[in-house]
Short mmCIF file of C-alpha atoms in Angstrom, two decimals:
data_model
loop_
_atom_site.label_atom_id
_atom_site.label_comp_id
_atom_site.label_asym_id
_atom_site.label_seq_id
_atom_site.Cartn_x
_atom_site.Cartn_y
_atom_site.Cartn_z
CA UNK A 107 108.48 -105.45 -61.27
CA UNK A 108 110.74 -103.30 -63.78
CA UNK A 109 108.59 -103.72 -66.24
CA UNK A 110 105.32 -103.14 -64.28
CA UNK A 111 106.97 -99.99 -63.23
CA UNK A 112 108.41 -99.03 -67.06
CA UNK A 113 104.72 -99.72 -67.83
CA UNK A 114 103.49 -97.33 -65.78
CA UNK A 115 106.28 -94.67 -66.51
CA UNK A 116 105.19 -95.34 -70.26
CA UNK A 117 101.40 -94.55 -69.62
CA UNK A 118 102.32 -91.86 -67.37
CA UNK A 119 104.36 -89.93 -69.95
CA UNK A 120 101.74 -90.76 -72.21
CA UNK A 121 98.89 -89.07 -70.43
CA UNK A 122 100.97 -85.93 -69.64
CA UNK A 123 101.99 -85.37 -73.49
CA UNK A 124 98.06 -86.04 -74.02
CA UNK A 125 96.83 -83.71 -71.46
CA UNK A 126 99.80 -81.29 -72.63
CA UNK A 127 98.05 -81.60 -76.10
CA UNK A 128 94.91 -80.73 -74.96
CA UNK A 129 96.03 -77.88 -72.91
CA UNK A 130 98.24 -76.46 -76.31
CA UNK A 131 94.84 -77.09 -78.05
CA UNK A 132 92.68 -75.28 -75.41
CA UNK A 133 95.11 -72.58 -75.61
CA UNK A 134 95.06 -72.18 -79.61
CA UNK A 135 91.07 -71.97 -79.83
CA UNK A 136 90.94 -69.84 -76.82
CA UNK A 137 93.21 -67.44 -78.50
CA UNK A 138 91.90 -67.63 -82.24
CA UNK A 139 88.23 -67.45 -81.06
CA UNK A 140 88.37 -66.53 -77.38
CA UNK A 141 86.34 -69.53 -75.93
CA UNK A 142 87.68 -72.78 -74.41
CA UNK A 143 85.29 -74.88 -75.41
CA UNK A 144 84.70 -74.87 -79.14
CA UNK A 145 81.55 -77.38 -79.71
CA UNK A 146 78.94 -74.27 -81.13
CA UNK A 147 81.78 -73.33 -83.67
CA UNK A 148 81.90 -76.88 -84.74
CA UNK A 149 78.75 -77.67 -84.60
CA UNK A 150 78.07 -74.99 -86.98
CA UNK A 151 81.12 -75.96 -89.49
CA UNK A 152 79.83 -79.61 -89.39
CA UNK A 153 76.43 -78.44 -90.91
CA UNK A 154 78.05 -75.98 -93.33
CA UNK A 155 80.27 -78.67 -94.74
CA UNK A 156 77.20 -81.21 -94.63
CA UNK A 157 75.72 -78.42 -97.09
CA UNK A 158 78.41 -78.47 -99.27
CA UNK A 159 77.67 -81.74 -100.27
CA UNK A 160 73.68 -81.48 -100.70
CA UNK A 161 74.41 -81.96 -104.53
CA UNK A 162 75.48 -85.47 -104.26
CA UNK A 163 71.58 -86.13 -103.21
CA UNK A 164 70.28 -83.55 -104.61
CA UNK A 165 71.11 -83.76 -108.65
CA UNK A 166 69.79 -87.40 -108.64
CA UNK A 167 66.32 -85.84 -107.87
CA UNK A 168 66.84 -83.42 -110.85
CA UNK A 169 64.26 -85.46 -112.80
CA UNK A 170 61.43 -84.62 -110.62
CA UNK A 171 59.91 -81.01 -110.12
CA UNK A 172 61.35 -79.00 -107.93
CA UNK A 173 58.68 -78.37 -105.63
CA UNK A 174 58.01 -81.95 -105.66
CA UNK A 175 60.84 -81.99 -103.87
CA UNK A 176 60.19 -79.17 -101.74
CA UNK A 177 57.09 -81.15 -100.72
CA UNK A 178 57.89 -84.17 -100.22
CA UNK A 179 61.00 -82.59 -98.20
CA UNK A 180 59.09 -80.57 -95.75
CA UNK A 181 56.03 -83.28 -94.96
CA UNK A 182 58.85 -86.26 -94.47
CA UNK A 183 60.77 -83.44 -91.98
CA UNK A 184 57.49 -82.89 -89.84
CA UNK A 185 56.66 -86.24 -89.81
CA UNK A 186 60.05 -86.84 -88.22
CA UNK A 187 59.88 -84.00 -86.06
CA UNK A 188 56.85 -84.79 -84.56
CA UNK A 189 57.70 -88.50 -83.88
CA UNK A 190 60.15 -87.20 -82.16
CA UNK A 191 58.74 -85.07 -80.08
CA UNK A 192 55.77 -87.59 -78.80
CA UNK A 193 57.93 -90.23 -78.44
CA UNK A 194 61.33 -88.46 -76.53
CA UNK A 195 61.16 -85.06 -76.30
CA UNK A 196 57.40 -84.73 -74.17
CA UNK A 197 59.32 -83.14 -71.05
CA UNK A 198 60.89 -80.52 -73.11
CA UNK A 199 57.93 -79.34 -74.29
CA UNK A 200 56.16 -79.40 -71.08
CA UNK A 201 58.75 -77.47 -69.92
CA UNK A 202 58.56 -75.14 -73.29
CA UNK A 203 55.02 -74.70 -72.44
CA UNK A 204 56.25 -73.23 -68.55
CA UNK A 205 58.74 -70.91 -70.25
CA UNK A 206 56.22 -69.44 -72.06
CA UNK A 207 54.19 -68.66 -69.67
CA UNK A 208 56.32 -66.67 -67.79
CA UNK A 209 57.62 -64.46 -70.82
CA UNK A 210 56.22 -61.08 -71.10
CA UNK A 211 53.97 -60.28 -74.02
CA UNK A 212 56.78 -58.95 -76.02
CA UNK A 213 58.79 -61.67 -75.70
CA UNK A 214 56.11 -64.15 -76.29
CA UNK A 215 55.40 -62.05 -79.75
CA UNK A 216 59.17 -62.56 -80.73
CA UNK A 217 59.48 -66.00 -80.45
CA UNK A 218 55.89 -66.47 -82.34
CA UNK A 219 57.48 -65.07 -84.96
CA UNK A 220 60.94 -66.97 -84.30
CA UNK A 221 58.85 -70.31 -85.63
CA UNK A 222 56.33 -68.39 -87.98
CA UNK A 223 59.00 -66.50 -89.60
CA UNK A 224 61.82 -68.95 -89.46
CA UNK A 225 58.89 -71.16 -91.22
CA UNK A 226 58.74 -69.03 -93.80
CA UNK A 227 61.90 -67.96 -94.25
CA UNK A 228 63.25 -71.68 -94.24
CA UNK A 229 60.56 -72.37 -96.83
CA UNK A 230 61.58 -69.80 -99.29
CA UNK A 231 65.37 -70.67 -99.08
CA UNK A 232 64.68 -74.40 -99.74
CA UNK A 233 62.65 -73.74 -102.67
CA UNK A 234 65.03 -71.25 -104.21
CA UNK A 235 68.02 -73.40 -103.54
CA UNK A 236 66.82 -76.70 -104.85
CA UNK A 237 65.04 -74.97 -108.27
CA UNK A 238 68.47 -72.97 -108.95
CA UNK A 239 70.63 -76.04 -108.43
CA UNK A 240 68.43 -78.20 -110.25
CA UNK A 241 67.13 -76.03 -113.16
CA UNK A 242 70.05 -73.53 -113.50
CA UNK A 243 73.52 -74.45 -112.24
CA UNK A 244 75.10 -75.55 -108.79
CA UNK A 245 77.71 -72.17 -109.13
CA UNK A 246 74.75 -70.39 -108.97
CA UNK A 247 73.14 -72.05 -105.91
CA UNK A 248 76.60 -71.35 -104.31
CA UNK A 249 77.19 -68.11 -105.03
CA UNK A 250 74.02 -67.52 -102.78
CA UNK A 251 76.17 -68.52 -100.31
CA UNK A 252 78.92 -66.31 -100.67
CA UNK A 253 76.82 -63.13 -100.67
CA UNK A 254 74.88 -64.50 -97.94
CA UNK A 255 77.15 -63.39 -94.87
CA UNK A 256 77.78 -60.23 -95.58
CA UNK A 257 73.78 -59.75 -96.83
CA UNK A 258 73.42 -61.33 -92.91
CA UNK A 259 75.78 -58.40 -91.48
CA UNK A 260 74.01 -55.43 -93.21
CA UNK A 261 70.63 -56.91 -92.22
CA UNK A 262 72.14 -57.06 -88.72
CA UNK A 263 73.64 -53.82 -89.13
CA UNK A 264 69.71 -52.43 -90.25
CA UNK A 265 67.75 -54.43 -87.89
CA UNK A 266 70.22 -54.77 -84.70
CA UNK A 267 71.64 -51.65 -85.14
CA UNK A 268 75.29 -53.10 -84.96
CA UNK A 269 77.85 -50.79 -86.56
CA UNK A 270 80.09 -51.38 -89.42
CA UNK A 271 83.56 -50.00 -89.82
CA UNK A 272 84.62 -48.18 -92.76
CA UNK A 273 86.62 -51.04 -93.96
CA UNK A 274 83.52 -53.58 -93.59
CA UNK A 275 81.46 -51.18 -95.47
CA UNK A 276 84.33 -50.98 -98.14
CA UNK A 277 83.97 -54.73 -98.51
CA UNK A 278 80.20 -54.55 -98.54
CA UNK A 279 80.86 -52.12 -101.61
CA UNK A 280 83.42 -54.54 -103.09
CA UNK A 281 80.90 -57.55 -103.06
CA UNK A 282 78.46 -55.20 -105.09
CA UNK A 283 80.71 -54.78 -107.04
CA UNK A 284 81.13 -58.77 -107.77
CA UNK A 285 77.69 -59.03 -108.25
CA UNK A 286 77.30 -56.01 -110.94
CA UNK A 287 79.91 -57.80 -112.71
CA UNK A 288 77.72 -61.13 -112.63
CA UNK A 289 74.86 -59.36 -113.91
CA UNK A 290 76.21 -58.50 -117.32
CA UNK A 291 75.30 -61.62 -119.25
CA UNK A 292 73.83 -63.69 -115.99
CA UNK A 293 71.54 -61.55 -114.68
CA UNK A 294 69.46 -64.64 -113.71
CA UNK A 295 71.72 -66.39 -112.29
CA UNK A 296 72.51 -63.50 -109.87
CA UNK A 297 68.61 -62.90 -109.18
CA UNK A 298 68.44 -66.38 -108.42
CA UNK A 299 71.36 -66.40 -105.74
CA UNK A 300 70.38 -63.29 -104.03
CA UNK A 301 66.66 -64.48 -103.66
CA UNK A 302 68.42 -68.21 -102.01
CA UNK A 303 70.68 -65.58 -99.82
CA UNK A 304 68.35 -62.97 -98.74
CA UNK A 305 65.95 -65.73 -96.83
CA UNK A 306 68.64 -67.58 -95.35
CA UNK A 307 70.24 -64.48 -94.09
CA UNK A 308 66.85 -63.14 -92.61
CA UNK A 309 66.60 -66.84 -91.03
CA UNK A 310 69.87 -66.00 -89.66
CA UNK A 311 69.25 -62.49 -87.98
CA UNK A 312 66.50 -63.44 -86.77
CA UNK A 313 66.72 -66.70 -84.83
CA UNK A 314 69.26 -64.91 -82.79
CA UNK A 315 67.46 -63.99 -79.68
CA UNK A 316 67.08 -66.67 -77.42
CA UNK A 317 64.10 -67.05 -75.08
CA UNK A 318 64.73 -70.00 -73.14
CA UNK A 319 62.97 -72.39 -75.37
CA UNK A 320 64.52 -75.71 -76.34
CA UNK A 321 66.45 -75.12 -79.99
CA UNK A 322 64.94 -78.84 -80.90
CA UNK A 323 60.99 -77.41 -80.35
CA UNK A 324 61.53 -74.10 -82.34
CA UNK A 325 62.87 -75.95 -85.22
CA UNK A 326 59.66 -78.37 -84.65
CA UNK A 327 57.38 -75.21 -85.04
CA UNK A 328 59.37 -73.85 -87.88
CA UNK A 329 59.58 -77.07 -89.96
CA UNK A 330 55.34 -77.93 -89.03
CA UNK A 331 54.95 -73.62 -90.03
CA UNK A 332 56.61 -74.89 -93.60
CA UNK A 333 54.36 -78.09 -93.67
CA UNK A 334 51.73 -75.83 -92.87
CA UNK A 335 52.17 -73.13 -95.73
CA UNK A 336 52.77 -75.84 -98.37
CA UNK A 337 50.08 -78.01 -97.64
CA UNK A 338 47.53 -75.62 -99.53
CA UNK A 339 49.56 -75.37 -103.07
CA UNK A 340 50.54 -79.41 -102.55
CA UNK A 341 46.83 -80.43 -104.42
CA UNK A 342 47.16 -77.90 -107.32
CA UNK A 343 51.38 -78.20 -108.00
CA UNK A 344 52.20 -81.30 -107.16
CA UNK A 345 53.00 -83.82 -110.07
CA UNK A 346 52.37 -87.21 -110.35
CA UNK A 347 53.28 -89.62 -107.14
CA UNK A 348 56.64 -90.36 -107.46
CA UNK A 349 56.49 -94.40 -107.85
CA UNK A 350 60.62 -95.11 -107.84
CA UNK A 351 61.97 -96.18 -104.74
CA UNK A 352 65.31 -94.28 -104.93
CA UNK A 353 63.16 -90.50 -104.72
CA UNK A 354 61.96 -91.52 -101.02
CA UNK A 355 64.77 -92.81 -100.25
CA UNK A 356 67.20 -89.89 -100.79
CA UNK A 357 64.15 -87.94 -99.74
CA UNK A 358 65.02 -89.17 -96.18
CA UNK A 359 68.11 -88.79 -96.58
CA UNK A 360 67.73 -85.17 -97.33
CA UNK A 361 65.16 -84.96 -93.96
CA UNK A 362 67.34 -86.56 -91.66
CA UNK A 363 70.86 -85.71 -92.88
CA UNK A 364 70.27 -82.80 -94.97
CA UNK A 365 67.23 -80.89 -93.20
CA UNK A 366 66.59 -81.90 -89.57
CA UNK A 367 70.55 -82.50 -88.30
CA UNK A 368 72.41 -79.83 -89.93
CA UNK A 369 69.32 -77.29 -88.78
CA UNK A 370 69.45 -78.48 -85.43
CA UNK A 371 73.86 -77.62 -85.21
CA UNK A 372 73.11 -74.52 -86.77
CA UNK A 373 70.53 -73.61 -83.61
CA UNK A 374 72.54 -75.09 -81.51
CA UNK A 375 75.84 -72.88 -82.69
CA UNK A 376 73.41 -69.73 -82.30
CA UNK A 377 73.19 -70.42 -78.89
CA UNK A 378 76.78 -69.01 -78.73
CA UNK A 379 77.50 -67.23 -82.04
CA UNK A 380 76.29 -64.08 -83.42
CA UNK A 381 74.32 -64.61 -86.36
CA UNK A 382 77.75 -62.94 -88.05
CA UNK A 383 79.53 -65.42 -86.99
CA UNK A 384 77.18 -68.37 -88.50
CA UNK A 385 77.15 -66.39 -91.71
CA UNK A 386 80.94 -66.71 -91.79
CA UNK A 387 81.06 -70.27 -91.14
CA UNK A 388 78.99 -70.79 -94.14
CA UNK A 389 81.45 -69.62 -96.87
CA UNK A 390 82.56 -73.90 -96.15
CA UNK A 391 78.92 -74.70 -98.58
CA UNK A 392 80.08 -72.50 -101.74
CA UNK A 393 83.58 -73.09 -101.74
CA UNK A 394 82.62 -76.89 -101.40
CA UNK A 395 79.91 -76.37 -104.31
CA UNK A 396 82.20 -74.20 -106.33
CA UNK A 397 84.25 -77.20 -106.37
CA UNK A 398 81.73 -80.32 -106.56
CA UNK A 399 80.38 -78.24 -109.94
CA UNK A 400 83.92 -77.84 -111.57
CA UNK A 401 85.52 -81.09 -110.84
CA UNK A 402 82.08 -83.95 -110.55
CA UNK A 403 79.48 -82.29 -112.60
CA UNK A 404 81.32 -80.20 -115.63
CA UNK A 405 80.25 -76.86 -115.27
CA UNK A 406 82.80 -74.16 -116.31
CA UNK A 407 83.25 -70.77 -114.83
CA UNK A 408 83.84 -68.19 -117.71
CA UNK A 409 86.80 -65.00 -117.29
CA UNK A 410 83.77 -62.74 -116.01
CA UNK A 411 82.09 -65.01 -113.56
CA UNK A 412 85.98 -66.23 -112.30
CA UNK A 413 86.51 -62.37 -111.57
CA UNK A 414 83.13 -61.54 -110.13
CA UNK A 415 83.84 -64.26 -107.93
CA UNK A 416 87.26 -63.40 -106.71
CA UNK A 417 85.69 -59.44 -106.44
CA UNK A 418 83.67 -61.36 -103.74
CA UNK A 419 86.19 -63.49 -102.10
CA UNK A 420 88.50 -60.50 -101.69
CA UNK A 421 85.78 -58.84 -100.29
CA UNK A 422 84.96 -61.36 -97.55
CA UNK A 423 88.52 -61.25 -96.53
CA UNK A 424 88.54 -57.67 -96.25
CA UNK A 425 85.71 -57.64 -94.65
CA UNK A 426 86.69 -60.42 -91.79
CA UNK A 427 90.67 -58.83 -91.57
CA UNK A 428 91.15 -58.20 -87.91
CA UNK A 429 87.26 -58.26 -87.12
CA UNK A 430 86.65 -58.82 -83.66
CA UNK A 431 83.23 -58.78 -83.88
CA UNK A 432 82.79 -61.89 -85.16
CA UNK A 433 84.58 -63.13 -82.09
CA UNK A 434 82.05 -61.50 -79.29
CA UNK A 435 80.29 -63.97 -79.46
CA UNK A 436 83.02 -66.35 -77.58
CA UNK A 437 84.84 -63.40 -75.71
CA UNK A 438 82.15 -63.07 -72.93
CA UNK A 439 83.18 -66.76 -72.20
CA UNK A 440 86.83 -66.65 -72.40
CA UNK A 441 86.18 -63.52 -70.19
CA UNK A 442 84.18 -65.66 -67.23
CA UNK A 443 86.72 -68.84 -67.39
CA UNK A 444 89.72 -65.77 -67.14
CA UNK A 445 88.21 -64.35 -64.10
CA UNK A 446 87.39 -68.43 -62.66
CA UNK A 447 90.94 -68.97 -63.15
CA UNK A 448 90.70 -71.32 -65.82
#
């Protein structure tokens, strides 16, 4: 009987220091990001960091043309996607096909151009992205990505009409600044990286609005929009059929874990998060490249690209210092569970 009882003492004190843990955690992410329940802003970090690593698949490839890859890519993604959708997901787009019905004509305009533009705009980053990494050098595929969020703010900032503070805009000058410094003696690189972050950050801004579609269809329409726009140029650009097994393979890899996943967290996080916010999040792929290309794959970083580069990274701190607008996007929740009592 003592020990039945000590037993029970034991798992008793052991589910109050548990649920004490979770309450301490709770109570740290609702005060660093103002939400309780944290799954967008992971979900979003899990697909940044999945990024990070898309040179492990994707410098095997290296001996195949880039839009080779690109193709192949895109047409093994809609494949996928529409599997899926005939074979599990027919309800949600019965029910997509009710929601759209009821929008107004405006609405039904934006989210037309949600999966036509997102197409697109998800086309031209993947091409850029895998052509710089392969053909010129992973620090320049990442740097993309460190110019990206604050390229996603200002488009924000021009298209949303959100405003900047004068220390924001400051940092926005500073990260000019780190690119004019790239440009003497790289000029190509830089092109290169702004052309990879200018259509992700457009992707960004504007998959934003949400209509009350399912995230899983619009990325369905976007990836069959990029199937679509590439299917034309596959019979004059494409090179010879690929006949070694290890390019499909890691070509599904790339669809599934590099391409359908990851896009499907970073919809799902903008269900929550500001567009901002996402941008943020992604500084996890460059740092994560920066590092893969120093340490796995040789390249160096000269004095002028390592103080470009730091130009930028002070920048992005300035620019995120005490921001609170990167938080809205969780305040309006920590607001409702404050006033339920949570």
């Amino acid at each position: 009987m003592d020990g039945f009882c000590k037993e029970n003492y034991v798992y008793v004190f052991f589910i109050v220091r548990m649920g004490g843990l979770r309450h301490f955690l709770r109570g740290i992410s609702t005060y660093i990001y103002g939400m309780r329940d944290t799954r967008h802003y992971m979900a979003v970090v899990t697909a940044s960091t999945v990024w990070g690593l898309f040179a492990f698949v994707l410098r095997p490839l290296a001996g195949w043309p880039p839009h080779d890859i690109l193709f192949y890519r895109v047409f093994v993604s809609a494949l996928l996607m529409i599997l899926l959708g005939l074979f599990f997901r027919r309800r949600a787009w019965v029910s997509d096909r009710g929601v759209y019905r009821l929008l107004s004509p405006v609405d039904r305009r934006g989210l037309m151009f949600q999966a036509i533009g997102g197409g697109f705009f998800l086309t031209g980053n993947w091409f850029a992205y895998i052509y710089v990494l392969n053909t010129v050098s992973i620090k320049a595929a990442s740097m993309a990505y460190l110019v990206c969020p604050i390229l996603t703010t200002v488009l924000a900032f021009g298209l949303g009409r959100e405003v900047l503070a004068r220390r924001q805009w400051g940092a926005v000058l500073l990260s000019v600044a780190g690119c004019l410094i790239l440009a003497f003696g790289h000029v190509v690189e830089l092109m290169y990286s702004m052309g990879i972050a200018v259509f992700y950050a457009f992707y960004l801004v504007t998959q934003r609005r949400n209509y009350g579609t399912d995230k899983v269809n619009l990325l369905t329409m976007q990836v069959l929009v990029s199937a679509l726009l590439l299917l034309p140029f596959y019979p004059f650009y494409r090179g010879p059929v690929p006949t070694a097994t290890i390019f499909y393979v890691l070509i599904a890899v790339i669809a599934i874990f590099y391409t359908i996943i990851p896009l499907m967290l970073s919809l799902y996080g903008l269900e929550r998060l500001s567009a901002s916010t996402v941008g943020i999040i992604l500084y996890i792929n460059p740092l994560m490249g920066f590092v893969i290309a120093i340490a796995f794959y040789g390249e160096r970083i000269d004095w002028q690209q390592g103080v470009a580069y730091g130009i930028v990274l002070v920048s992005i701190a300035l620019f995120n210092w005490g921001n609170s607008s990167h938080k809205a996007a969780f305040t309006g929740e920590a607001i409702a569970d404050k006033a339920a009592g949570h």
